[in-house]
Short mmCIF file of C-alpha atoms and ligand atoms in Angstrom, two decimals:
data_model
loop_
_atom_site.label_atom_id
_atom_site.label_comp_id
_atom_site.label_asym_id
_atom_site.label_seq_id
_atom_site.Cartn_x
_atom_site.Cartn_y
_atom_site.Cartn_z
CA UNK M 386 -11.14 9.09 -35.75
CA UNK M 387 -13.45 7.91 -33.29
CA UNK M 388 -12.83 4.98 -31.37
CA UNK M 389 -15.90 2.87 -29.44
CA UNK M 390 -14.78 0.53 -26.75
CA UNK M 391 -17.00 -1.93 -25.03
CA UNK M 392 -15.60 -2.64 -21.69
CA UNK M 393 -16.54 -5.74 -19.34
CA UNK M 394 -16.34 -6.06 -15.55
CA UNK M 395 -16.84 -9.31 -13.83
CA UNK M 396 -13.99 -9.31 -11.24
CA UNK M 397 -16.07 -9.87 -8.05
CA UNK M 398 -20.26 -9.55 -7.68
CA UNK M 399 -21.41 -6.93 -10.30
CA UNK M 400 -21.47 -8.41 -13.92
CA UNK M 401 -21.29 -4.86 -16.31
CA UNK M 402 -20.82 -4.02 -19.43
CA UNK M 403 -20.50 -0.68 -20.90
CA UNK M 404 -20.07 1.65 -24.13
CA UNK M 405 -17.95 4.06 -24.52
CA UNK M 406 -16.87 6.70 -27.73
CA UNK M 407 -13.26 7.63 -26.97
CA UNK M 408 -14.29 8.55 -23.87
CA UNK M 409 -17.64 9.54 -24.02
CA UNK M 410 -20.12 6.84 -22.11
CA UNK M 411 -23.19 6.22 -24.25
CA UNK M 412 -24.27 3.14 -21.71
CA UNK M 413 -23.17 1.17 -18.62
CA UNK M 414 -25.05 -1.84 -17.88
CA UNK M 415 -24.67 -3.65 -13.91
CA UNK M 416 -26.36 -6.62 -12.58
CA UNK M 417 -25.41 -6.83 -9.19
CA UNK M 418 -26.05 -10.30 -7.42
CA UNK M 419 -28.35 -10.17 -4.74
CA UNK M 420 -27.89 -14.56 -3.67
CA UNK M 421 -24.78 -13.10 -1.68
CA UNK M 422 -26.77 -10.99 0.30
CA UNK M 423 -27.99 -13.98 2.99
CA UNK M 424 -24.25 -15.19 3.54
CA UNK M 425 -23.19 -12.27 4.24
CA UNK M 426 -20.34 -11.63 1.82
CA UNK M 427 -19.50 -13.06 -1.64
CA UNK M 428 -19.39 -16.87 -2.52
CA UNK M 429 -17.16 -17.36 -5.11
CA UNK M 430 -18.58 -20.20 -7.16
CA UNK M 431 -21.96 -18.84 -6.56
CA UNK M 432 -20.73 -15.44 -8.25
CA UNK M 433 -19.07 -17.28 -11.12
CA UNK M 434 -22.38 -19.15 -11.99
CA UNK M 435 -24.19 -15.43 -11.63
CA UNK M 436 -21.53 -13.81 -13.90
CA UNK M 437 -22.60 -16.84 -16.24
CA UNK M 438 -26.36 -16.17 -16.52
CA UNK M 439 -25.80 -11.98 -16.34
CA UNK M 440 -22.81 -11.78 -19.20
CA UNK M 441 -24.93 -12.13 -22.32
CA UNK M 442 -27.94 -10.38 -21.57
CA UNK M 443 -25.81 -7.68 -19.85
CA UNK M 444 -23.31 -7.20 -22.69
CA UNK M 445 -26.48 -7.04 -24.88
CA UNK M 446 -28.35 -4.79 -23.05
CA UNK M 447 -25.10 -2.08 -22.81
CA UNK M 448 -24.83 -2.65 -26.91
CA UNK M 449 -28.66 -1.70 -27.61
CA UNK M 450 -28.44 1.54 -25.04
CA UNK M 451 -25.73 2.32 -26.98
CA UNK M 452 -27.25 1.83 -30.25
CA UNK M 453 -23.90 -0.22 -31.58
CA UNK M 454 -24.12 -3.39 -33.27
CA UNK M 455 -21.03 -5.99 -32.45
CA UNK M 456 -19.30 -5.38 -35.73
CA UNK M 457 -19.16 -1.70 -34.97
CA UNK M 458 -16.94 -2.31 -32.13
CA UNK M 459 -13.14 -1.27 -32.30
CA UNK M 460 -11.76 -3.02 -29.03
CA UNK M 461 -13.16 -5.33 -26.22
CA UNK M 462 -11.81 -4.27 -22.86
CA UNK M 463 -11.73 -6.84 -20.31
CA UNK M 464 -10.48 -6.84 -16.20
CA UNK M 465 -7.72 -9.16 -15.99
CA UNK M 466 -7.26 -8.88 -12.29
CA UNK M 467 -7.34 -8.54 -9.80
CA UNK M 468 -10.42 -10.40 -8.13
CA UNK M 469 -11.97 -13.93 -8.12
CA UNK M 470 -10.20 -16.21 -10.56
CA UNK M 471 -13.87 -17.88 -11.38
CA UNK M 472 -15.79 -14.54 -11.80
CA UNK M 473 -12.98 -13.15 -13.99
CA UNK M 474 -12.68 -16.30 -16.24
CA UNK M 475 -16.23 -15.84 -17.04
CA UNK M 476 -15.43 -11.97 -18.65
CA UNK M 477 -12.07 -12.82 -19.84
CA UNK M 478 -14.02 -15.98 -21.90
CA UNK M 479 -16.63 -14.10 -23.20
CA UNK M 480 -13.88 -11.20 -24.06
CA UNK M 481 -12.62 -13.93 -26.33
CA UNK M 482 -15.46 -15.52 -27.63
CA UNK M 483 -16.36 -11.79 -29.11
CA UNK M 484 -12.84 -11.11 -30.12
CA UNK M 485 -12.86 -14.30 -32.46
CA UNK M 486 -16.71 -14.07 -33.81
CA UNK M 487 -16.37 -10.65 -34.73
CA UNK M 488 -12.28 -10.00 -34.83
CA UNK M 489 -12.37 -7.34 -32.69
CA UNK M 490 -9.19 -6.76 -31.27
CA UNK M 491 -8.92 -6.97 -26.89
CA UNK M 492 -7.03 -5.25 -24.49
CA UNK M 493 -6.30 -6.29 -20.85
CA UNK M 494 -7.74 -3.67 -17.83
CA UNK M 495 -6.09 -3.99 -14.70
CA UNK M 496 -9.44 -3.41 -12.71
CA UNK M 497 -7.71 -0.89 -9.76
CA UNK M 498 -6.40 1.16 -12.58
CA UNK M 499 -10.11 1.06 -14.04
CA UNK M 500 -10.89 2.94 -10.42
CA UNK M 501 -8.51 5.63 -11.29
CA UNK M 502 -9.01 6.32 -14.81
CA UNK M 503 -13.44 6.27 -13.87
CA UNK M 504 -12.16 9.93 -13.10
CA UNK M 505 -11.83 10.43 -17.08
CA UNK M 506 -15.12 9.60 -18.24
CA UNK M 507 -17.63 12.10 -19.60
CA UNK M 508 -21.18 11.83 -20.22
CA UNK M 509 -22.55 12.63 -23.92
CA UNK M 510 -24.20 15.76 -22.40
CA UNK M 511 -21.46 17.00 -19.76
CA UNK M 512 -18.19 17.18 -19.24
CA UNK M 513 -17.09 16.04 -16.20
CA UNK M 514 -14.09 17.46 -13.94
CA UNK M 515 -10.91 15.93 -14.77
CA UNK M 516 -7.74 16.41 -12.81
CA UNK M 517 -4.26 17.36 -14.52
CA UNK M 518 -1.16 14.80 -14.09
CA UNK M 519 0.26 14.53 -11.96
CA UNK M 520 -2.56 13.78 -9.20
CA UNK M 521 -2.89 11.40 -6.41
CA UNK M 522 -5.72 8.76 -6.03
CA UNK M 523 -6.97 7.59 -2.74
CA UNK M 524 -7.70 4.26 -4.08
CA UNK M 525 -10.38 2.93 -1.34
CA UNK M 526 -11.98 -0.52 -2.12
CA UNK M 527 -13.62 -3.59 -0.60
CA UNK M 528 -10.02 -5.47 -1.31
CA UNK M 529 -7.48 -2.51 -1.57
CA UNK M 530 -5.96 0.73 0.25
CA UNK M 531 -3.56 2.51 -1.47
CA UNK M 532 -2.51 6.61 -2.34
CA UNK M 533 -1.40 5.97 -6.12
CA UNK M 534 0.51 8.89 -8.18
CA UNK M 535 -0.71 9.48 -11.55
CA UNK M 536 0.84 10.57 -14.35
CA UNK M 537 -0.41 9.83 -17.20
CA UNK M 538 -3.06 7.32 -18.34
CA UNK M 539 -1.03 4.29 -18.19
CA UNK M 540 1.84 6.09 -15.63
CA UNK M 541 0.55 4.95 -12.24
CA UNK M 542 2.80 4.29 -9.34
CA UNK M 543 1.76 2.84 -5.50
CA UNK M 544 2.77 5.64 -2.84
CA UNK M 545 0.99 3.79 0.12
CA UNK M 546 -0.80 0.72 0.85
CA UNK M 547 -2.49 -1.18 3.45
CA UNK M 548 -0.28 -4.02 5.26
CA UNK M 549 -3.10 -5.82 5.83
CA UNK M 550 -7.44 -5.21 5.54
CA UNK M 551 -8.62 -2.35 3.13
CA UNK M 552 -10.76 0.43 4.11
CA UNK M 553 -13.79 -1.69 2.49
CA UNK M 554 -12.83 -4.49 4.23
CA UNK M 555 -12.91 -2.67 7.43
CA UNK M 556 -16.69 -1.74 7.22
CA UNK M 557 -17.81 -4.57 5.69
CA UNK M 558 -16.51 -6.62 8.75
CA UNK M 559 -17.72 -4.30 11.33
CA UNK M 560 -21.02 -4.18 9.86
CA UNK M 561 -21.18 -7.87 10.40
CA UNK M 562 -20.17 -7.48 13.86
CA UNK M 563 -23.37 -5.64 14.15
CA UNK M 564 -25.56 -8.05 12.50
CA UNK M 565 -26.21 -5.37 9.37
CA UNK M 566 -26.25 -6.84 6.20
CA UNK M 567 -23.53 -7.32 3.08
CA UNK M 568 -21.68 -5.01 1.48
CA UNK M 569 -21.56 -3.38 5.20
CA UNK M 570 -20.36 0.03 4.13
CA UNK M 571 -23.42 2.14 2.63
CA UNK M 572 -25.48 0.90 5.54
CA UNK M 573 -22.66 2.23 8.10
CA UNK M 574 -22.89 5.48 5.98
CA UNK M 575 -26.69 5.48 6.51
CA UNK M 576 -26.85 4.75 10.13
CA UNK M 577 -23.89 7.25 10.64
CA UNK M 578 -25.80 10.28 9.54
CA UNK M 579 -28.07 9.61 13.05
CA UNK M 580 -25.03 9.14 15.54
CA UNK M 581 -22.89 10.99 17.36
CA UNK M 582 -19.15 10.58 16.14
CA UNK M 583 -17.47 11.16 19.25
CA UNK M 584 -19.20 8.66 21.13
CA UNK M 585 -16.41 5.99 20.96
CA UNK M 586 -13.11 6.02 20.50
CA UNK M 587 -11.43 2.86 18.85
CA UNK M 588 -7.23 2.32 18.04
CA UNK M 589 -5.51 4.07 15.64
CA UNK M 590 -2.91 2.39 13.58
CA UNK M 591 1.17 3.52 13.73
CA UNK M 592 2.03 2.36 10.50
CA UNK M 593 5.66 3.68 8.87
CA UNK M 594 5.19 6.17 5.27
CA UNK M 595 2.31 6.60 3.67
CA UNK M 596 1.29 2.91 4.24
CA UNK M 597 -1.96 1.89 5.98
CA UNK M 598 -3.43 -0.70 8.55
CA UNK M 599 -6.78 -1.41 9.41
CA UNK M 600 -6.79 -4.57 11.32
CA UNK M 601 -6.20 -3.02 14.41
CA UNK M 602 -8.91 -0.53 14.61
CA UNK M 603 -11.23 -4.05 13.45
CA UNK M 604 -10.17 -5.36 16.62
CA UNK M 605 -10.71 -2.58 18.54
CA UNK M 606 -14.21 -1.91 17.68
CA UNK M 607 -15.19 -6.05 18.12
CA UNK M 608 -13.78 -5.41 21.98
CA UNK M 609 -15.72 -2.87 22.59
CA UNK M 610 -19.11 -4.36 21.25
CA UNK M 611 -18.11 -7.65 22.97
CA UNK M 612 -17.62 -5.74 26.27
CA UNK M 613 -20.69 -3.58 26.56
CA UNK M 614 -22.31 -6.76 25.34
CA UNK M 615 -21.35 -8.89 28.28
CA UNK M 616 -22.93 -5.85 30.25
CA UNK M 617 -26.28 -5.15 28.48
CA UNK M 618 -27.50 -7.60 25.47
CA UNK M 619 -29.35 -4.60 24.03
CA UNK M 620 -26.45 -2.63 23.70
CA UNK M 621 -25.95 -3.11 19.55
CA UNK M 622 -29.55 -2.18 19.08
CA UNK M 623 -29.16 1.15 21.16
CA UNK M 624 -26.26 2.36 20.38
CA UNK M 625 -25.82 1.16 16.30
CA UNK M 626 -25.66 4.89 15.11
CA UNK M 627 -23.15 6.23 17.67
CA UNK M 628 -20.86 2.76 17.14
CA UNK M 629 -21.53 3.54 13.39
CA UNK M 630 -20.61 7.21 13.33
CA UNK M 631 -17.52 6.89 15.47
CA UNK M 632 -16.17 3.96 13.28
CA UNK M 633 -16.67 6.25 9.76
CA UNK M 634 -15.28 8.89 11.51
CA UNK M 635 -11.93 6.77 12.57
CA UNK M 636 -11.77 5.23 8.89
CA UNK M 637 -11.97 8.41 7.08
CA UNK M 638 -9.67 10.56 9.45
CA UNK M 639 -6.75 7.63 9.12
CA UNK M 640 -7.24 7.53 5.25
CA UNK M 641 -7.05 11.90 5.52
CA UNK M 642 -3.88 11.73 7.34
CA UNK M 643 -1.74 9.29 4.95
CA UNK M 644 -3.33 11.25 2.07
CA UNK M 645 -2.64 14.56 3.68
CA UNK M 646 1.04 13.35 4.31
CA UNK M 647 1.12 12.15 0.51
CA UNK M 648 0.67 15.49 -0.81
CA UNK M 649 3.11 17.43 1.75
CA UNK M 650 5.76 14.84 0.35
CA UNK M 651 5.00 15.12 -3.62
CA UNK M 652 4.04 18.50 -3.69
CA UNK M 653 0.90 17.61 -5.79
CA UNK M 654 -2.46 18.99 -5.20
CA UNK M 655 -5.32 17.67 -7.15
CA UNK M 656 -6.87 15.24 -5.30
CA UNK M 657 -8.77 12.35 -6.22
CA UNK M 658 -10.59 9.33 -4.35
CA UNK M 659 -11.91 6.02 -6.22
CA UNK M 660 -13.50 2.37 -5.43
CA UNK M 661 -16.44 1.97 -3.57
CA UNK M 662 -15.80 3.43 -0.62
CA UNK M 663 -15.34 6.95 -2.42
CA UNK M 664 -19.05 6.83 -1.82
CA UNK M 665 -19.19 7.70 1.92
CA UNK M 666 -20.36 10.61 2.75
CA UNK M 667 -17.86 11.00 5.51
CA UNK M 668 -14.95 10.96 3.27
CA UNK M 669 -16.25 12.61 0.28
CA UNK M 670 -16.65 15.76 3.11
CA UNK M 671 -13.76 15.04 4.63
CA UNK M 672 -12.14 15.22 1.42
CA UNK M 673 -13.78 18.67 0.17
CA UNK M 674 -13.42 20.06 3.79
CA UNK M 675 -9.36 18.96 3.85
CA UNK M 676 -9.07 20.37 0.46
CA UNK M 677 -10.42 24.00 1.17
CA UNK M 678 -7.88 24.33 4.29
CA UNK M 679 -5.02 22.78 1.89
CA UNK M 680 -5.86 24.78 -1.42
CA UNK M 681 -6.23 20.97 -3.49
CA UNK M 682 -8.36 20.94 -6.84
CA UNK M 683 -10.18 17.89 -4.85
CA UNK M 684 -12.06 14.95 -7.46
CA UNK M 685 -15.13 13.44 -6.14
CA UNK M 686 -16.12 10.57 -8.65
CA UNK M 687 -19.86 10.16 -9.95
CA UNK M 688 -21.77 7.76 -7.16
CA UNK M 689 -22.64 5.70 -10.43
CA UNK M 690 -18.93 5.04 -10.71
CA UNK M 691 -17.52 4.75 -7.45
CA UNK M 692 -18.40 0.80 -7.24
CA UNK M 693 -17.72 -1.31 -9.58
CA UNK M 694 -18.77 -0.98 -12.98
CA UNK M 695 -17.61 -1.27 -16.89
CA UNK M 696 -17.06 1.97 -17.85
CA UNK M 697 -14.04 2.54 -16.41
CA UNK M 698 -13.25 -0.73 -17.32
CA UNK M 699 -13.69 0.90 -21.11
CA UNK M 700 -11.79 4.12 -20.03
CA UNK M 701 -8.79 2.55 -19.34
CA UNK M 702 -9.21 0.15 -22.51
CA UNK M 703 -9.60 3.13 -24.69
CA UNK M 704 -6.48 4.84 -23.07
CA UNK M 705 -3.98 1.18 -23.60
CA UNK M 706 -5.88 0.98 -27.23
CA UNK M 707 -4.52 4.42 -28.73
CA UNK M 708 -1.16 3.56 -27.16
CA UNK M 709 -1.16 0.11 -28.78
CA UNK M 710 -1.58 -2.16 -25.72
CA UNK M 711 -3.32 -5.14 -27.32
CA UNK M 712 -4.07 -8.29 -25.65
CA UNK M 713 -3.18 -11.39 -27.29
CA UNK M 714 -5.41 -14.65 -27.44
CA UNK M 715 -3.51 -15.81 -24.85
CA UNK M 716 -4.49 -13.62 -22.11
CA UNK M 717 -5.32 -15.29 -18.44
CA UNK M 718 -6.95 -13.87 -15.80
CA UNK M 719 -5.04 -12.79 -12.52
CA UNK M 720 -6.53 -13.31 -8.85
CA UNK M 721 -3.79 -11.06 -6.97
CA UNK M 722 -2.27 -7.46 -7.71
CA UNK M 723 1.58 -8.51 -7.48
CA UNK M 724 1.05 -11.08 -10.50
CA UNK M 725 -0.35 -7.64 -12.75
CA UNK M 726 2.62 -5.42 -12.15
O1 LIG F 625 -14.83 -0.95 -5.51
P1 LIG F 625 -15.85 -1.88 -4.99
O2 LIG F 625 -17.25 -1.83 -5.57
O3 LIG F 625 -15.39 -3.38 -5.13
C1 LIG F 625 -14.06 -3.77 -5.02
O4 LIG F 625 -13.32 -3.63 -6.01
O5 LIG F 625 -13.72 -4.21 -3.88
O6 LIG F 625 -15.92 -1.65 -3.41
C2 LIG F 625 -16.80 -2.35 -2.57
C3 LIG F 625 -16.63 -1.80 -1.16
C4 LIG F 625 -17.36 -2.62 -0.10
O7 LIG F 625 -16.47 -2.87 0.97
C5 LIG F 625 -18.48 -1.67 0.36
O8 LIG F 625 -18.88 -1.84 1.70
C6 LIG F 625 -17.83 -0.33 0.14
O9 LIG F 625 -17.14 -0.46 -1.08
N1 LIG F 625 -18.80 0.79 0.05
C7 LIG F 625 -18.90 1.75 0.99
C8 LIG F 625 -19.96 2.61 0.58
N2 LIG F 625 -20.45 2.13 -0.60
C9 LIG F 625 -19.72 1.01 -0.91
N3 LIG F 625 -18.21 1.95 2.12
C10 LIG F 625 -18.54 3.01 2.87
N4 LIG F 625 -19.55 3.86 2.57
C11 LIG F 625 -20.27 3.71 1.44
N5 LIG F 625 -21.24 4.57 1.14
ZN1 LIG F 626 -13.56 -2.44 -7.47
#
């Protein structure tokens, strides 16, 4: 019997909702919120009030796409965590409100395993590529850095993960550094594609296992800009696609070498990246490239679903829904990772 999951995602600045049958998306609706954009990064209370405004008319929107009415809805899939307690309260309510007017039953989405499982979706007029379990996930976010090993829907173990920023994180920060605007990454990407990659050379972590650290290479790259600043003023404004090449170029060949290290150790070779940064164009080559020397079956997610977004918010809710997983009315929202597992 078919099953059709609406899923909700309002963990940090993108309010979404989305439809899914089994797991077939028929819409996914984001509103991402632009009043961050001249603070550079995200407020929290301003994104709660955002959330606030977007939910309705967003969860509304994804419904009509769809062509489902509320009543024809078998679960509501919510992210419990992790991300900002106030953005996710604001999902989690409205999850509940739902689940009581129309008693549809809910289930809980831990939003990093909605990353993985976006690797599951298919469209109503394509199938998409989906790897066999086991695989390994290079999990690559604004907040989190981790190699997961996946085997089955709902079997998902943490191989590696940063000791202190993510990958995301890293860009983001860097970006500022530069004066270029919030979320930092896709503009790095952008200027990248005009530089030369071998024009600086920034630190490289030595981090034990298949565990990451990006902190130092952050550090590295604000010496260097600080330096040549001292010495010529200009220097951001000449050099922004050479600083901007050689810092993608750093990123993705430290997240190839844990990931490369991952697979030697487990023996497993299909491949597959998720979050937002999974959007660079570095990586996603780097990835391809790494995976024709190494023989993987390498998995590139959709751009559409590399940031954040409800269907795989509704993936993973369909996958805990067959296997029973129900939230109960209960259910709080979760600000860190350690209080999910
Ligand atoms: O997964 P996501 O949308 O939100 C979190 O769960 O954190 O990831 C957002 C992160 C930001 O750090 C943003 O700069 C980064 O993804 N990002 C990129 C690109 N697109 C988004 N980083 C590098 N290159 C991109 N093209
Ligand atoms: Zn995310």
């Amino acid at each position: 019997m078919d099953i059709t999951i609406l899923g909700i995602e309002s963990s940090c600045d993108d309010t979404s909702a989305a439809v899914l049958r089994n797991n077939v998306l028929l819409s996914n609706v984001i509103a991402s919120q632009e009043v961050h954009r001249k603070y550079g990064g995200v407020i929290p209370e301003l994104a709660s009030r955002a959330h606030q405004q977007n939910i309705i008319p967003v969860v509304d929107t994804a419904l009509r796409e769809a062509g489902v009415t509320a009543d024809r809805i078998d679960a509501i899939a919510f992210t419990r965590g992790p991300g900002l307690l106030g953005s996710l309260l604001v999902g989690v309510s409205f999850a509940k409100g739902l689940s009581i007017a129309h008693n549809i039953p809910m289930v809980e989405v831990n939003h990093l395993q909605g990353h993985i499982l976006s690797h599951f979706i298919d469209l109503p007029d394509r199938k998409l590529p989906h790897p066999d379990f086991p695989f390994l996930c290079l999990l690559v976010s604004g907040g989190h850095t981790q190699i997961v090993r996946v085997d089955s829907p709902l079997e998902i173990e943490i191989i590696g993960t940063t000791i202190d920023d993510a990958a995301g994180e890293a860009f983001d920060k860097c970006a500022k550094v530069m004066g270029l605007p919030y979320p930092g990454g896709p503009v790095i990407d952008r200027l990248a594609a005009q530089g030369d990659d071998k024009a600086f050379r920034f630190a490289r972590p030595r981090v034990d296992d298949l565990d990451y650290s990006f902190s130092g290479l952050k550090t590295s790259f604000l010496y260097t800009v600080r330096d040549e600043m001292e010495a010529d003023p200009e220097f951001i404004e000449k050099r922004k696609a050479d600083l901007c090449a050689s810092l993608q170029k750093t990123i993705v060949e430290i997240l190839l070498e844990k990931l490369v290290r991952a697979s030697k150790a487990t023996g497993i070779k299909d491949i597959a990246i998720a979050g937002g940064v999974s959007a660079n164009s570095g990586l996603r080559n780097g990835i391809v490239a790494e995976g024709e020397r190494r023989g993987w079956r390498t998995f590139l997610p959709e751009f559409k679903f590399t940031t954040d977004n409800a269907a795989m918010i509704a993936v993973s809710g369909y996958y805990r829904y067959k296997n029973g997983l129900l939230a109960t009315p209960d259910s709080a929202p979760v600000a860190r990772l350690e209080e999910l597992l």
